[in-house]
Amino acid sequence: MKSPQIASLSWGRMKVQDCPTAYKDCKVWPGGSRPWDWRETGTDHHPGVQASDLEEIINKGIETLVIGCGMSQALQVPSRTLDYIKNKGVDVKVLQTEAAVREYNSLASRGARVGGVFHSTC
């Protein structure tokens, strides 16, 4: 399965290719996407992205994970989360969300097994 392209991004709104739903924050992986609901894991801007936010995507067999940490980069990614990703053998890229979407789409267009989590506001 291919990783779907991010079709569009604007403040507070993301569209994933072939998905009728618009997301505020989203998770994508080869063959799918869904909303990224921070309440599921207690995520907030600080302390930031939790390993539990990423388990589902990492378990899809991705090689690279792209994290979009917000339009103003307000969402933090703690070192323990980065360690968790690396210990799973997955490369990780943490970028401002617009740059993260460009990187993710570039990797996906080349057929890479890429997943991502994207925060589309602050």
mmCIF file of C-alpha atoms in Angstrom:
data_model
loop_
_atom_site.group_PDB
_atom_site.id
_atom_site.type_symbol
_atom_site.label_atom_id
_atom_site.label_comp_id
_atom_site.label_asym_id
_atom_site.label_seq_id
_atom_site.Cartn_x
_atom_site.Cartn_y
_atom_site.Cartn_z
ATOM 1 C CA MET A 1 0.000 0.000 0.000
ATOM 2 C CA LYS A 2 1.080 3.537 -0.778
ATOM 3 C CA SER A 3 1.230 6.383 1.674
ATOM 4 C CA PRO A 4 -1.469 8.902 0.701
ATOM 5 C CA GLN A 5 -0.434 12.405 -0.298
ATOM 6 C CA ILE A 6 -1.446 15.403 1.774
ATOM 7 C CA ALA A 7 -3.630 17.178 -0.783
ATOM 8 C CA SER A 8 -3.885 20.538 0.981
ATOM 9 C CA LEU A 9 -2.896 22.352 4.139
ATOM 10 C CA SER A 10 -4.086 25.620 5.641
ATOM 11 C CA TRP A 11 -4.351 26.913 9.202
ATOM 12 C CA GLY A 12 -6.477 24.377 11.099
ATOM 13 C CA ARG A 13 -7.346 22.259 8.050
ATOM 14 C CA MET A 14 -5.689 19.397 6.216
ATOM 15 C CA LYS A 15 -6.990 17.234 3.395
ATOM 16 C CA VAL A 16 -5.547 13.817 2.619
ATOM 17 C CA GLN A 17 -5.743 12.400 -0.900
ATOM 18 C CA ASP A 18 -8.845 10.253 -1.489
ATOM 19 C CA CYS A 19 -10.257 11.050 1.958
ATOM 20 C CA PRO A 20 -13.573 12.918 2.118
ATOM 21 C CA THR A 21 -12.896 14.228 5.631
ATOM 22 C CA ALA A 22 -10.880 17.321 6.485
ATOM 23 C CA TYR A 23 -8.672 17.102 9.561
ATOM 24 C CA LYS A 24 -7.369 19.659 12.032
ATOM 25 C CA ASP A 25 -4.542 17.354 13.104
ATOM 26 C CA CYS A 26 -4.002 14.028 11.416
ATOM 27 C CA LYS A 27 -2.111 10.763 11.314
ATOM 28 C CA VAL A 28 -1.218 9.169 7.964
ATOM 29 C CA TRP A 29 0.389 5.860 7.051
ATOM 30 C CA PRO A 30 0.609 3.534 4.049
ATOM 31 C CA GLY A 31 -2.997 2.903 3.098
ATOM 32 C CA GLY A 32 -4.766 5.243 5.487
ATOM 33 C CA SER A 33 -5.309 8.289 7.636
ATOM 34 C CA ARG A 34 -7.369 9.425 10.587
ATOM 35 C CA PRO A 35 -7.780 12.380 12.938
ATOM 36 C CA TRP A 36 -5.054 12.859 15.510
ATOM 37 C CA ASP A 37 -7.050 13.409 18.696
ATOM 38 C CA TRP A 38 -4.648 14.564 21.389
ATOM 39 C CA ARG A 39 -7.172 13.680 24.110
ATOM 40 C CA GLU A 40 -6.560 9.980 23.421
ATOM 41 C CA THR A 41 -3.067 10.187 24.938
ATOM 42 C CA GLY A 42 -3.022 13.409 26.937
ATOM 43 C CA THR A 43 -0.843 15.181 24.402
ATOM 44 C CA ASP A 44 -0.497 18.949 24.589
ATOM 45 C CA HIS A 45 1.974 21.479 23.193
ATOM 46 C CA HIS A 46 4.087 20.826 26.260
ATOM 47 C CA PRO A 47 5.320 18.162 26.994
ATOM 48 C CA GLY A 48 4.498 17.414 23.365
ATOM 49 C CA VAL A 49 4.190 14.341 21.164
ATOM 50 C CA GLN A 50 3.984 11.108 23.158
ATOM 51 C CA ALA A 51 5.230 7.682 22.060
ATOM 52 C CA SER A 52 1.639 6.495 22.426
ATOM 53 C CA ASP A 53 0.637 8.987 19.688
ATOM 54 C CA LEU A 54 2.952 7.177 17.284
ATOM 55 C CA GLU A 55 2.554 3.469 18.113
ATOM 56 C CA GLU A 56 -0.315 2.949 15.680
ATOM 57 C CA ILE A 57 1.674 4.409 12.773
ATOM 58 C CA ILE A 58 4.951 2.699 13.606
ATOM 59 C CA ASN A 59 3.111 -0.633 13.755
ATOM 60 C CA LYS A 60 2.096 -0.139 10.100
ATOM 61 C CA GLY A 61 5.664 -0.999 9.031
ATOM 62 C CA ILE A 62 6.874 2.471 8.106
ATOM 63 C CA GLU A 63 10.536 3.267 7.433
ATOM 64 C CA THR A 64 10.287 7.025 8.062
ATOM 65 C CA LEU A 65 8.073 9.101 10.323
ATOM 66 C CA VAL A 66 7.528 12.802 9.646
ATOM 67 C CA ILE A 67 6.286 14.952 12.520
ATOM 68 C CA GLY A 68 4.755 18.331 11.735
ATOM 69 C CA CYS A 69 5.101 20.282 14.958
ATOM 70 C CA GLY A 70 2.812 23.181 14.061
ATOM 71 C CA MET A 71 2.767 26.223 11.817
ATOM 72 C CA SER A 72 4.740 28.157 14.457
ATOM 73 C CA GLN A 73 6.453 25.016 15.795
ATOM 74 C CA ALA A 74 4.641 25.214 19.150
ATOM 75 C CA LEU A 75 4.247 21.423 19.500
ATOM 76 C CA GLN A 76 7.262 19.940 21.223
ATOM 77 C CA VAL A 77 8.804 16.536 20.585
ATOM 78 C CA PRO A 78 10.575 15.282 23.734
ATOM 79 C CA SER A 79 13.844 13.383 23.466
ATOM 80 C CA ARG A 80 12.206 10.294 25.019
ATOM 81 C CA THR A 81 9.753 10.246 22.096
ATOM 82 C CA LEU A 82 12.591 10.517 19.572
ATOM 83 C CA ASP A 83 14.420 7.704 21.385
ATOM 84 C CA TYR A 84 11.285 5.523 21.180
ATOM 85 C CA ILE A 85 11.052 6.064 17.408
ATOM 86 C CA LYS A 86 14.738 5.380 16.806
ATOM 87 C CA ASN A 87 14.634 2.248 18.992
ATOM 88 C CA LYS A 88 11.893 0.939 16.679
ATOM 89 C CA GLY A 89 14.309 1.301 13.736
ATOM 90 C CA VAL A 90 12.355 4.147 12.151
ATOM 91 C CA ASP A 91 13.967 7.309 10.774
ATOM 92 C CA VAL A 92 12.324 10.491 12.040
ATOM 93 C CA LYS A 93 12.075 14.028 10.711
ATOM 94 C CA VAL A 94 10.678 16.808 12.909
ATOM 95 C CA LEU A 95 9.766 19.923 10.947
ATOM 96 C CA GLN A 96 7.511 22.952 10.892
ATOM 97 C CA THR A 97 4.204 21.628 9.533
ATOM 98 C CA GLU A 98 4.351 23.165 6.044
ATOM 99 C CA ALA A 99 7.905 21.845 5.577
ATOM 100 C CA ALA A 100 6.846 18.506 7.086
ATOM 101 C CA VAL A 101 4.025 18.122 4.567
ATOM 102 C CA ARG A 102 6.405 18.890 1.680
ATOM 103 C CA GLU A 103 8.900 16.314 2.990
ATOM 104 C CA TYR A 104 6.216 13.707 3.616
ATOM 105 C CA ASN A 105 4.694 14.194 0.133
ATOM 106 C CA SER A 106 8.141 13.971 -1.458
ATOM 107 C CA LEU A 107 8.858 10.678 0.290
ATOM 108 C CA ALA A 108 5.382 9.306 -0.452
ATOM 109 C CA SER A 109 5.672 10.227 -4.145
ATOM 110 C CA ARG A 110 8.872 8.178 -4.347
ATOM 111 C CA GLY A 111 7.076 5.143 -2.903
ATOM 112 C CA ALA A 112 8.701 5.274 0.540
ATOM 113 C CA ARG A 113 6.897 3.603 3.438
ATOM 114 C CA VAL A 114 6.334 6.878 5.239
ATOM 115 C CA GLY A 115 3.941 7.860 7.999
ATOM 116 C CA GLY A 116 3.260 11.147 9.637
ATOM 117 C CA VAL A 117 1.571 13.112 12.367
ATOM 118 C CA PHE A 118 0.728 16.710 11.589
ATOM 119 C CA HIS A 119 -0.444 19.603 13.781
ATOM 120 C CA SER A 120 -2.073 22.229 11.559
ATOM 121 C CA THR A 121 -2.280 25.193 13.921
ATOM 122 C CA CYS A 122 0.193 26.947 16.233
#
